[in-house]
Every structure is written in structure tokens, then in C-alpha cells.
Amino acid sequence: MNLRSLLVATAVLAASATPALAQADGGSIAVPVLRANVTVTGDVVRVGDVIDNAGTAAQIAIYRAPDLGTTGSLPVAQVLGALRARQVIGVTTGDIKEVSVTRLARTVETKEIELQIARAIEHRGGLGEAANLKLTFDRDMQDVRLDASYTGAMQMVASRFESRNGRFDVSFEIANEGAAAPTKLRFTGVAIETVEAAVLLRDVERGDILKSSDVSVERRPRSEISGEAASRGRALGMQMRRSIRAGQPLKTADLAKPDLVQRDQTVTLIFESAGLYLTVRGKALENGTEGDVVNVLNLQSKRTVAGTVIGRGQVAIQVATPRPPATDNTASIVPEETPAAVSVAAQNASQTPTE
């Protein structure tokens, strides 16, 4: 047998022993070519994953795939050895030094799981909105990774909530786009309702006025706050009705409008009626905030009058308008606290008594 005949026979034997070689157009044999980067969706790596033109050998498994969502690398020599063991020869490698294999996965994040559970149990057993629920799980929660073929939405198939202890037990299914059965996920733990509340950053005393540096915002268990939780915006500038330690949440009942008038404070008494505006000095006999009615000593007449707090250190005294003369000779009523210094001719002018 001459050299040419020997080469032809060798080529025929190689072709018959290499199922990976595919027939190209025109009947020529397509050369298998190694891939540098490979992605797989299942738990095994097949011949057809690592080379082009794998032919009938494409479905032969050669390696276990990396863990879900991870990437591994294989030296080219190791890959070629695995291919030869499956009678796949004549693979073109080019300048590839290693083959990178990535296993695709679907990741269900912890945040999504918590949201789905909260939606499943909201308004159950006295719970509020899902956004206000805090979940504590019986086991450490991590992102769930599934084969990429599990493309379905998380469908709740069972849920239970016990209001006496806050425990939940919720199960989901995620469908597979192939024929595989859906995967099942089950989660158990405790749910509590929380509220956003203003929280003190320092100890405060009764009568303190809250500043921006005194208050922060935190989510606290609803059970910690009896009554309506105060928001930070509502708390700023308000006066404390009682002493509270740092770290405690504020309730609206803890807050009051700040006193604009303090007991024993010198205040301005304002007498005003139609055509009359007069101010005199007075001494507050009690605390009061805007709109409160307080007793004040008129330092000019030495009489105690009641007035409405209208500003810081200002108390308005309502002056009654004299009634017209009665026809039955009954004397008209003159307001007891109208200053004697104000004459009828001066009622159209503003007057301020001298010290």
C-alpha cells in the first residue's frame, strides 16, 4: 500500500470513529472548534457546550457544571482529554489556554421573598399594610438560586398566620419552563407591625422645646406605642408635656404647642375694639400657649383680667362695645376693664401708656 492510500484510509477511520464531526453543506466534514467561554443551564456540561460542530456527540456529558450562578475554568488539555475519551478528536483549539464555564441561574433575592410573604399575610389577625411589617425568619435568610429554567413567578400555595404569637408559615411554587415539576419554597418565622416614629436623641424635661438635633426617625413595633405615634415634622418646635428619656418614641399626646406666655412674665395687654387700640403692661398669672385663655394682672389698674394668648408675651383683651341707651331709663353697660384714660374723642387713635 502506497503512502497516499495509507493517508486516505487513516482519514476514513478517523471520520468513522468521531461522531462529533458534522457534515457541512456539500458533504464536507466540519471541523470541531473549541469555545473559550461556555454557559450552561443544567447541572452537567456536554460536548456540544464546549465545542462547535459537535455532531451526534453534542449530548454526551463530560463534566459536572459549576454551582448555580458561579463560573469555573478548565485547562484546555483537560478538556481535550475528556473529549478524546468520548472519541471526539481533531478539535481546533486556536490560542485558547483554558475554557471558562458559567452556570446560569435565577436568583430570588431575600428582599423579594420578604415582600411576597408580607403581601401574603397583610391585614391578617390585625396586621396592617405589607410595607409596615417586619419579618424575622426561623433560619438565616439568603438569596435563593434556581436553575435558569425556573422562570415562573412566585405563586403562593399556602399561608398561615397566628395573631396570638405573630408566627407565619407561607409556601410558594415557581414553575419550570420545561417539563420539570415546579420548585417549592417554604418560609416560617414571626411578623410584627411597625410604625415610623419620632425618637428622642437626648433626655428631655417637661417644658423643653424640641429642636432638629433632638429628634430622629425610626421604625418601632406598633405594640411599643400606645396611642398615635408622632412624626418628626410634627414634633419639631413643640413643647414636652412630660419628661422622657433618650431612645423613647414620641406620641402626639406627649407634645403641646409651646407656651407663649409664662407665669409671672411681664406681658403686653392689648385692648382692641371698633376704632380702639390700646396697650398696657400686665403680669401673667399662668402659662399659656396660642389660643389659651389666661389670667393677667393689669399693672395699671391692679385688676385681674382674662385674655387670649395671641403671640409671644401678648394677651388680647376683648373690649365689649357699649350698648345704646335703653328706653326704659336703664343705664347702659360700660365694660369694666375699658381704660379710663381713653376718651370718646381718642377712640380713633392708637394709644400706649407711658411708664
mmCIF file of C-alpha atoms in Angstrom:
data_model
loop_
_atom_site.group_PDB
_atom_site.id
_atom_site.type_symbol
_atom_site.label_atom_id
_atom_site.label_comp_id
_atom_site.label_asym_id
_atom_site.label_seq_id
_atom_site.Cartn_x
_atom_site.Cartn_y
_atom_site.Cartn_z
ATOM 1 C CA MET A 1 0.000 0.000 0.000
ATOM 2 C CA ASN A 2 1.492 3.331 -1.068
ATOM 3 C CA LEU A 3 1.634 6.455 1.153
ATOM 4 C CA ARG A 4 -1.368 8.118 -0.474
ATOM 5 C CA SER A 5 -3.587 5.091 0.105
ATOM 6 C CA LEU A 6 -2.456 4.936 3.765
ATOM 7 C CA LEU A 7 -3.377 8.575 4.392
ATOM 8 C CA VAL A 8 -6.813 8.122 2.833
ATOM 9 C CA ALA A 9 -7.503 5.032 4.941
ATOM 10 C CA THR A 10 -6.425 6.849 8.105
ATOM 11 C CA ALA A 11 -8.751 9.754 7.351
ATOM 12 C CA VAL A 12 -11.687 7.410 6.764
ATOM 13 C CA LEU A 13 -11.076 5.601 10.067
ATOM 14 C CA ALA A 14 -10.834 8.897 11.950
ATOM 15 C CA ALA A 15 -14.072 10.133 10.453
ATOM 16 C CA SER A 16 -15.931 6.921 11.293
ATOM 17 C CA ALA A 17 -14.648 6.976 14.889
ATOM 18 C CA THR A 18 -15.500 10.656 15.517
ATOM 19 C CA PRO A 19 -19.212 11.212 15.980
ATOM 20 C CA ALA A 20 -18.508 14.876 16.796
ATOM 21 C CA LEU A 21 -17.708 15.716 13.215
ATOM 22 C CA ALA A 22 -20.731 17.176 11.454
ATOM 23 C CA GLN A 23 -21.395 17.240 7.731
ATOM 24 C CA ALA A 24 -21.256 20.727 6.318
ATOM 25 C CA ASP A 25 -23.012 21.876 3.136
ATOM 26 C CA GLY A 26 -21.770 19.968 0.118
ATOM 27 C CA GLY A 27 -20.915 16.869 2.178
ATOM 28 C CA SER A 28 -17.604 18.139 3.586
ATOM 29 C CA ILE A 29 -16.733 17.453 7.220
ATOM 30 C CA ALA A 30 -16.947 20.500 9.565
ATOM 31 C CA VAL A 31 -14.031 20.669 11.969
ATOM 32 C CA PRO A 32 -14.994 20.851 15.685
ATOM 33 C CA VAL A 33 -13.826 24.127 17.266
ATOM 34 C CA LEU A 34 -13.243 24.658 20.978
ATOM 35 C CA ARG A 35 -15.074 27.530 22.727
ATOM 36 C CA ALA A 36 -13.283 29.755 25.228
ATOM 37 C CA ASN A 37 -16.447 30.751 27.112
ATOM 38 C CA VAL A 38 -19.284 28.376 27.838
ATOM 39 C CA THR A 39 -22.672 28.917 29.517
ATOM 40 C CA VAL A 40 -24.884 26.076 30.706
ATOM 41 C CA THR A 41 -28.310 25.990 32.345
ATOM 42 C CA GLY A 42 -28.270 22.441 33.721
ATOM 43 C CA ASP A 43 -26.113 20.541 36.187
ATOM 44 C CA VAL A 44 -23.824 18.920 33.561
ATOM 45 C CA VAL A 45 -21.519 20.181 30.798
ATOM 46 C CA ARG A 46 -21.951 18.383 27.475
ATOM 47 C CA VAL A 47 -19.730 18.013 24.427
ATOM 48 C CA GLY A 48 -21.944 20.384 22.458
ATOM 49 C CA ASP A 49 -21.462 23.049 25.148
ATOM 50 C CA VAL A 50 -17.671 23.226 24.777
ATOM 51 C CA ILE A 51 -17.219 22.827 21.001
ATOM 52 C CA ASP A 52 -18.918 23.950 17.814
ATOM 53 C CA ASN A 53 -19.769 21.329 15.177
ATOM 54 C CA ALA A 54 -20.149 18.575 17.784
ATOM 55 C CA GLY A 55 -22.415 16.484 15.569
ATOM 56 C CA THR A 56 -24.064 13.453 17.147
ATOM 57 C CA ALA A 57 -21.794 13.687 20.216
ATOM 58 C CA ALA A 58 -23.299 17.007 21.291
ATOM 59 C CA GLN A 59 -25.447 15.490 24.074
ATOM 60 C CA ILE A 60 -22.682 13.452 25.700
ATOM 61 C CA ALA A 61 -21.982 14.662 29.249
ATOM 62 C CA ILE A 62 -18.332 15.241 30.129
ATOM 63 C CA TYR A 63 -18.304 17.331 33.372
ATOM 64 C CA ARG A 64 -20.474 18.365 36.281
ATOM 65 C CA ALA A 65 -21.481 22.015 35.950
ATOM 66 C CA PRO A 66 -20.310 24.621 38.493
ATOM 67 C CA ASP A 67 -22.631 25.638 41.317
ATOM 68 C CA LEU A 68 -25.646 27.743 40.411
ATOM 69 C CA GLY A 69 -24.654 31.252 39.383
ATOM 70 C CA THR A 70 -20.908 30.555 39.529
ATOM 71 C CA THR A 71 -18.074 30.241 36.964
ATOM 72 C CA GLY A 72 -15.274 27.658 36.747
ATOM 73 C CA SER A 73 -12.242 27.274 34.478
ATOM 74 C CA LEU A 74 -10.728 24.173 32.867
ATOM 75 C CA PRO A 75 -7.286 23.832 31.216
ATOM 76 C CA VAL A 76 -7.542 23.088 27.503
ATOM 77 C CA ALA A 77 -5.510 19.880 27.872
ATOM 78 C CA GLN A 78 -8.006 18.559 30.407
ATOM 79 C CA VAL A 79 -10.928 19.361 28.131
ATOM 80 C CA LEU A 80 -9.297 17.687 25.134
ATOM 81 C CA GLY A 81 -8.594 14.602 27.243
ATOM 82 C CA ALA A 82 -12.258 14.363 28.223
ATOM 83 C CA LEU A 83 -13.279 14.765 24.575
ATOM 84 C CA ARG A 84 -10.882 12.071 23.371
ATOM 85 C CA ALA A 85 -12.300 9.701 25.971
ATOM 86 C CA ARG A 86 -15.629 10.155 24.152
ATOM 87 C CA GLN A 87 -13.986 9.605 20.769
ATOM 88 C CA VAL A 88 -14.117 13.302 19.884
ATOM 89 C CA ILE A 89 -10.831 14.111 18.163
ATOM 90 C CA GLY A 90 -9.420 16.636 15.750
ATOM 91 C CA VAL A 91 -10.671 19.646 17.802
ATOM 92 C CA THR A 92 -9.260 23.026 16.804
ATOM 93 C CA THR A 93 -8.159 24.987 19.880
ATOM 94 C CA GLY A 94 -6.513 28.078 18.385
ATOM 95 C CA ASP A 95 -4.713 30.040 21.115
ATOM 96 C CA ILE A 96 -7.172 29.140 23.905
ATOM 97 C CA LYS A 97 -5.423 28.232 27.164
ATOM 98 C CA GLU A 98 -8.461 27.459 29.311
ATOM 99 C CA VAL A 99 -12.205 27.107 28.982
ATOM 100 C CA SER A 100 -14.455 29.208 31.237
ATOM 101 C CA VAL A 101 -17.758 27.558 32.172
ATOM 102 C CA THR A 102 -20.599 29.611 33.716
ATOM 103 C CA ARG A 103 -23.753 28.051 35.080
ATOM 104 C CA LEU A 104 -26.720 30.349 34.564
ATOM 105 C CA ALA A 105 -29.198 30.683 37.405
ATOM 106 C CA ARG A 106 -32.236 32.567 38.532
ATOM 107 C CA THR A 107 -31.705 34.424 41.790
ATOM 108 C CA VAL A 108 -34.676 35.143 44.030
ATOM 109 C CA GLU A 109 -33.448 37.883 46.358
ATOM 110 C CA THR A 110 -34.247 37.946 50.068
ATOM 111 C CA LYS A 111 -35.929 41.328 49.614
ATOM 112 C CA GLU A 112 -38.359 39.853 47.080
ATOM 113 C CA ILE A 113 -39.123 36.891 49.340
ATOM 114 C CA GLU A 114 -39.893 39.174 52.290
ATOM 115 C CA LEU A 115 -42.164 41.329 50.151
ATOM 116 C CA GLN A 116 -44.119 38.318 48.868
ATOM 117 C CA ILE A 117 -44.565 36.943 52.400
ATOM 118 C CA ALA A 118 -45.663 40.343 53.742
ATOM 119 C CA ARG A 119 -48.247 40.626 50.981
ATOM 120 C CA ALA A 120 -49.485 37.114 51.759
ATOM 121 C CA ILE A 121 -50.215 37.906 55.427
ATOM 122 C CA GLU A 122 -51.059 41.633 55.440
ATOM 123 C CA HIS A 123 -54.358 42.512 57.150
ATOM 124 C CA ARG A 124 -54.406 39.066 58.775
ATOM 125 C CA GLY A 125 -55.024 38.858 62.512
ATOM 126 C CA GLY A 126 -54.980 42.626 62.975
ATOM 127 C CA LEU A 127 -51.846 43.262 60.922
ATOM 128 C CA GLY A 128 -51.583 46.399 58.805
ATOM 129 C CA GLU A 129 -50.116 47.084 55.375
ATOM 130 C CA ALA A 130 -47.339 44.867 53.992
ATOM 131 C CA ALA A 131 -44.932 47.822 53.905
ATOM 132 C CA ASN A 132 -45.225 48.154 57.704
ATOM 133 C CA LEU A 133 -44.445 44.517 58.555
ATOM 134 C CA LYS A 134 -41.091 43.380 59.913
ATOM 135 C CA LEU A 135 -40.280 39.687 59.404
ATOM 136 C CA THR A 136 -37.924 37.552 61.480
ATOM 137 C CA PHE A 137 -37.182 34.113 59.992
ATOM 138 C CA ASP A 138 -36.536 30.862 61.832
ATOM 139 C CA ARG A 139 -33.351 30.319 59.779
ATOM 140 C CA ASP A 140 -30.823 32.688 58.283
ATOM 141 C CA MET A 141 -32.202 34.109 55.076
ATOM 142 C CA GLN A 142 -30.126 34.165 51.900
ATOM 143 C CA ASP A 143 -30.879 34.712 48.230
ATOM 144 C CA VAL A 144 -32.374 31.574 46.647
ATOM 145 C CA ARG A 145 -30.722 30.351 43.441
ATOM 146 C CA LEU A 146 -32.580 28.127 40.996
ATOM 147 C CA ASP A 147 -31.837 26.629 37.608
ATOM 148 C CA ALA A 148 -32.381 29.225 34.896
ATOM 149 C CA SER A 149 -35.268 27.139 33.548
ATOM 150 C CA TYR A 150 -37.388 28.110 36.564
ATOM 151 C CA THR A 151 -38.834 31.256 35.031
ATOM 152 C CA GLY A 152 -42.294 31.352 36.612
ATOM 153 C CA ALA A 153 -43.480 33.900 39.151
ATOM 154 C CA MET A 154 -43.586 33.134 42.870
ATOM 155 C CA GLN A 155 -47.069 31.738 43.410
ATOM 156 C CA MET A 156 -48.361 31.406 46.962
ATOM 157 C CA VAL A 157 -49.877 27.975 47.524
ATOM 158 C CA ALA A 158 -50.408 28.053 51.300
ATOM 159 C CA SER A 159 -50.233 30.618 54.098
ATOM 160 C CA ARG A 160 -50.960 30.716 57.805
ATOM 161 C CA PHE A 161 -50.669 33.459 60.432
ATOM 162 C CA GLU A 162 -51.292 33.179 64.184
ATOM 163 C CA SER A 163 -52.211 36.522 65.720
ATOM 164 C CA ARG A 164 -51.535 35.385 69.308
ATOM 165 C CA ASN A 165 -47.794 34.956 68.729
ATOM 166 C CA GLY A 166 -47.236 36.555 65.293
ATOM 167 C CA ARG A 167 -45.968 33.339 63.667
ATOM 168 C CA PHE A 168 -46.311 32.805 59.917
ATOM 169 C CA ASP A 169 -45.907 29.780 57.646
ATOM 170 C CA VAL A 170 -46.001 30.559 53.907
ATOM 171 C CA SER A 171 -45.261 28.289 50.907
ATOM 172 C CA PHE A 172 -44.627 29.227 47.268
ATOM 173 C CA GLU A 173 -44.147 27.439 43.955
ATOM 174 C CA ILE A 174 -42.053 28.566 40.966
ATOM 175 C CA ALA A 175 -42.826 26.919 37.630
ATOM 176 C CA ASN A 176 -40.220 25.445 35.285
ATOM 177 C CA GLU A 177 -40.473 26.356 31.597
ATOM 178 C CA GLY A 178 -39.711 22.728 30.703
ATOM 179 C CA ALA A 179 -41.474 19.584 31.822
ATOM 180 C CA ALA A 180 -39.887 19.582 35.260
ATOM 181 C CA ALA A 181 -42.133 19.945 38.301
ATOM 182 C CA PRO A 182 -42.250 23.396 39.952
ATOM 183 C CA THR A 183 -39.851 24.022 42.801
ATOM 184 C CA LYS A 184 -41.338 24.594 46.251
ATOM 185 C CA LEU A 185 -40.204 27.195 48.780
ATOM 186 C CA ARG A 186 -41.405 27.348 52.382
ATOM 187 C CA PHE A 187 -40.680 30.042 54.971
ATOM 188 C CA THR A 188 -41.552 30.284 58.664
ATOM 189 C CA GLY A 189 -40.956 32.953 61.280
ATOM 190 C CA VAL A 190 -42.532 35.857 63.169
ATOM 191 C CA ALA A 191 -44.139 39.035 61.801
ATOM 192 C CA ILE A 192 -44.750 42.255 63.720
ATOM 193 C CA GLU A 193 -46.278 45.531 62.588
ATOM 194 C CA THR A 194 -44.080 48.607 62.839
ATOM 195 C CA VAL A 195 -44.725 52.335 62.604
ATOM 196 C CA GLU A 196 -42.465 55.235 61.707
ATOM 197 C CA ALA A 197 -41.992 57.360 64.802
ATOM 198 C CA ALA A 198 -40.009 60.323 66.057
ATOM 199 C CA VAL A 199 -37.427 59.106 68.592
ATOM 200 C CA LEU A 200 -35.602 61.262 71.139
ATOM 201 C CA LEU A 201 -31.824 61.608 70.856
ATOM 202 C CA ARG A 202 -31.471 63.091 74.353
ATOM 203 C CA ASP A 203 -33.256 63.159 77.684
ATOM 204 C CA VAL A 204 -35.882 65.901 77.739
ATOM 205 C CA GLU A 205 -37.693 67.612 80.587
ATOM 206 C CA ARG A 206 -41.240 68.817 80.845
ATOM 207 C CA GLY A 207 -41.496 72.185 79.095
ATOM 208 C CA ASP A 208 -38.484 71.642 76.769
ATOM 209 C CA ILE A 209 -38.876 72.831 73.184
ATOM 210 C CA LEU A 210 -37.770 70.179 70.655
ATOM 211 C CA LYS A 211 -35.108 71.146 68.105
ATOM 212 C CA SER A 212 -33.968 69.343 64.969
ATOM 213 C CA SER A 213 -30.949 67.867 66.759
ATOM 214 C CA ASP A 214 -33.215 66.345 69.438
ATOM 215 C CA VAL A 215 -35.239 64.020 67.216
ATOM 216 C CA SER A 216 -34.571 61.240 64.687
ATOM 217 C CA VAL A 217 -36.881 58.850 62.823
ATOM 218 C CA GLU A 218 -37.022 55.094 63.373
ATOM 219 C CA ARG A 219 -39.409 52.232 62.720
ATOM 220 C CA ARG A 220 -40.637 50.778 66.007
ATOM 221 C CA PRO A 221 -43.003 47.906 66.848
ATOM 222 C CA ARG A 222 -46.551 49.174 66.941
ATOM 223 C CA SER A 223 -47.018 47.500 70.316
ATOM 224 C CA GLU A 224 -44.403 49.834 71.863
ATOM 225 C CA ILE A 225 -46.519 52.918 71.213
ATOM 226 C CA SER A 226 -49.864 53.288 72.929
ATOM 227 C CA GLY A 227 -51.706 55.945 71.028
ATOM 228 C CA GLU A 228 -50.764 57.857 67.906
ATOM 229 C CA ALA A 229 -47.053 57.948 67.029
ATOM 230 C CA ALA A 230 -45.728 61.445 66.436
ATOM 231 C CA SER A 231 -43.894 62.204 63.197
ATOM 232 C CA ARG A 232 -40.629 64.116 63.258
ATOM 233 C CA GLY A 233 -42.150 67.052 61.411
ATOM 234 C CA ARG A 234 -44.941 67.301 63.941
ATOM 235 C CA ALA A 235 -42.553 67.080 66.906
ATOM 236 C CA LEU A 236 -40.118 69.843 65.926
ATOM 237 C CA GLY A 237 -40.829 73.131 67.675
ATOM 238 C CA MET A 238 -43.296 71.544 70.067
ATOM 239 C CA GLN A 239 -43.119 71.626 73.857
ATOM 240 C CA MET A 240 -42.864 68.499 76.009
ATOM 241 C CA ARG A 241 -45.783 67.749 78.293
ATOM 242 C CA ARG A 242 -43.646 65.343 80.368
ATOM 243 C CA SER A 243 -40.056 64.219 80.880
ATOM 244 C CA ILE A 244 -38.889 61.373 78.610
ATOM 245 C CA ARG A 245 -35.535 59.580 78.305
ATOM 246 C CA ALA A 246 -33.449 59.347 75.135
ATOM 247 C CA GLY A 247 -34.337 56.496 72.783
ATOM 248 C CA GLN A 248 -38.048 56.597 73.537
ATOM 249 C CA PRO A 249 -40.578 57.110 70.726
ATOM 250 C CA LEU A 250 -42.826 60.146 70.924
ATOM 251 C CA LYS A 251 -46.606 60.138 70.896
ATOM 252 C CA THR A 252 -48.761 63.059 69.890
ATOM 253 C CA ALA A 253 -50.078 63.121 73.475
ATOM 254 C CA ASP A 254 -46.529 63.913 74.664
ATOM 255 C CA LEU A 255 -46.451 67.177 72.711
ATOM 256 C CA ALA A 256 -48.062 70.564 73.116
ATOM 257 C CA LYS A 257 -47.783 73.917 71.446
ATOM 258 C CA PRO A 258 -45.020 75.916 73.122
ATOM 259 C CA ASP A 259 -46.079 78.366 75.865
ATOM 260 C CA LEU A 260 -46.030 81.900 74.511
ATOM 261 C CA VAL A 261 -46.758 83.298 77.938
ATOM 262 C CA GLN A 262 -45.041 82.170 81.147
ATOM 263 C CA ARG A 263 -46.337 82.627 84.685
ATOM 264 C CA ASP A 264 -45.021 85.824 86.342
ATOM 265 C CA GLN A 265 -43.830 87.072 82.922
ATOM 266 C CA THR A 266 -44.413 90.711 82.038
ATOM 267 C CA VAL A 267 -46.737 90.728 79.038
ATOM 268 C CA THR A 268 -48.442 93.236 76.821
ATOM 269 C CA LEU A 269 -52.193 93.530 77.242
ATOM 270 C CA ILE A 270 -53.888 94.591 74.030
ATOM 271 C CA PHE A 271 -57.336 96.204 74.191
ATOM 272 C CA GLU A 272 -58.966 96.402 70.795
ATOM 273 C CA SER A 273 -62.453 97.132 69.526
ATOM 274 C CA ALA A 274 -64.018 99.156 66.767
ATOM 275 C CA GLY A 275 -61.879 102.301 66.459
ATOM 276 C CA LEU A 276 -59.864 101.499 69.587
ATOM 277 C CA TYR A 277 -56.377 100.026 70.014
ATOM 278 C CA LEU A 278 -54.627 100.374 73.377
ATOM 279 C CA THR A 279 -51.758 98.508 75.016
ATOM 280 C CA VAL A 280 -50.829 98.355 78.711
ATOM 281 C CA ARG A 281 -48.402 96.260 80.678
ATOM 282 C CA GLY A 282 -49.530 93.250 82.635
ATOM 283 C CA LYS A 283 -48.221 90.289 84.623
ATOM 284 C CA ALA A 284 -49.179 86.760 83.556
ATOM 285 C CA LEU A 285 -50.646 84.682 86.377
ATOM 286 C CA GLU A 286 -50.363 81.373 84.481
ATOM 287 C CA ASN A 287 -48.748 79.731 81.462
ATOM 288 C CA GLY A 288 -50.489 79.710 78.123
ATOM 289 C CA THR A 289 -49.953 78.784 74.501
ATOM 290 C CA GLU A 290 -51.515 80.336 71.425
ATOM 291 C CA GLY A 291 -55.286 80.420 71.776
ATOM 292 C CA ASP A 292 -55.316 79.717 75.524
ATOM 293 C CA VAL A 293 -57.318 81.983 77.842
ATOM 294 C CA VAL A 294 -55.139 83.095 80.767
ATOM 295 C CA ASN A 295 -55.487 85.412 83.736
ATOM 296 C CA VAL A 296 -53.308 88.525 83.722
ATOM 297 C CA LEU A 297 -52.838 91.285 86.298
ATOM 298 C CA ASN A 298 -53.280 94.720 84.710
ATOM 299 C CA LEU A 299 -50.360 96.667 86.217
ATOM 300 C CA GLN A 300 -52.124 99.981 85.562
ATOM 301 C CA SER A 301 -55.493 99.249 87.137
ATOM 302 C CA LYS A 302 -54.268 96.483 89.504
ATOM 303 C CA ARG A 303 -57.188 94.353 88.382
ATOM 304 C CA THR A 304 -57.071 90.738 87.122
ATOM 305 C CA VAL A 305 -58.441 90.222 83.643
ATOM 306 C CA ALA A 306 -58.809 87.202 81.369
ATOM 307 C CA GLY A 307 -57.405 87.357 77.872
ATOM 308 C CA THR A 308 -56.434 85.192 74.907
ATOM 309 C CA VAL A 309 -52.777 84.486 74.122
ATOM 310 C CA ILE A 310 -52.124 85.733 70.580
ATOM 311 C CA GLY A 311 -48.317 85.837 70.428
ATOM 312 C CA ARG A 312 -45.145 85.631 72.476
ATOM 313 C CA GLY A 313 -45.769 87.807 75.525
ATOM 314 C CA GLN A 314 -49.045 89.168 74.094
ATOM 315 C CA VAL A 315 -52.543 88.758 75.513
ATOM 316 C CA ALA A 316 -55.629 90.197 73.817
ATOM 317 C CA ILE A 317 -58.445 91.589 75.978
ATOM 318 C CA GLN A 318 -61.842 91.714 74.346
ATOM 319 C CA VAL A 319 -63.464 95.113 74.948
ATOM 320 C CA ALA A 320 -67.231 94.971 74.938
ATOM 321 C CA THR A 321 -68.950 97.574 72.789
ATOM 322 C CA PRO A 322 -71.313 99.801 74.905
ATOM 323 C CA ARG A 323 -74.950 99.224 74.271
ATOM 324 C CA PRO A 324 -77.128 102.121 73.104
ATOM 325 C CA PRO A 325 -79.140 103.913 75.806
ATOM 326 C CA ALA A 326 -82.120 101.923 76.927
ATOM 327 C CA THR A 327 -85.595 103.417 76.533
ATOM 328 C CA ASP A 328 -86.632 102.264 79.984
ATOM 329 C CA ASN A 329 -84.064 104.550 81.675
ATOM 330 C CA THR A 330 -81.826 101.552 82.439
ATOM 331 C CA ALA A 331 -78.169 102.620 82.448
ATOM 332 C CA SER A 332 -76.090 101.345 79.540
ATOM 333 C CA ILE A 333 -73.438 98.764 80.376
ATOM 334 C CA VAL A 334 -69.854 100.007 80.325
ATOM 335 C CA PRO A 335 -67.077 97.396 80.077
ATOM 336 C CA GLU A 336 -65.447 97.023 83.450
ATOM 337 C CA GLU A 337 -61.874 96.916 82.130
ATOM 338 C CA THR A 338 -62.009 99.654 79.438
ATOM 339 C CA PRO A 339 -59.161 102.022 80.415
ATOM 340 C CA ALA A 340 -60.467 105.274 81.924
ATOM 341 C CA ALA A 341 -57.783 107.243 80.102
ATOM 342 C CA VAL A 342 -59.436 106.540 76.747
ATOM 343 C CA SER A 343 -61.923 109.285 75.881
ATOM 344 C CA VAL A 344 -64.503 109.164 73.158
ATOM 345 C CA ALA A 345 -62.507 111.649 71.137
ATOM 346 C CA ALA A 346 -59.403 109.418 71.302
ATOM 347 C CA GLN A 347 -61.091 106.174 70.264
ATOM 348 C CA ASN A 348 -59.907 106.555 66.706
ATOM 349 C CA ALA A 349 -56.224 106.792 67.659
ATOM 350 C CA SER A 350 -53.769 104.199 68.928
ATOM 351 C CA GLN A 351 -52.504 104.961 72.443
ATOM 352 C CA THR A 352 -49.734 103.453 74.517
ATOM 353 C CA PRO A 353 -49.487 104.467 78.165
ATOM 354 C CA THR A 354 -46.204 105.835 79.417
ATOM 355 C CA GLU A 355 -44.180 104.052 82.074
#
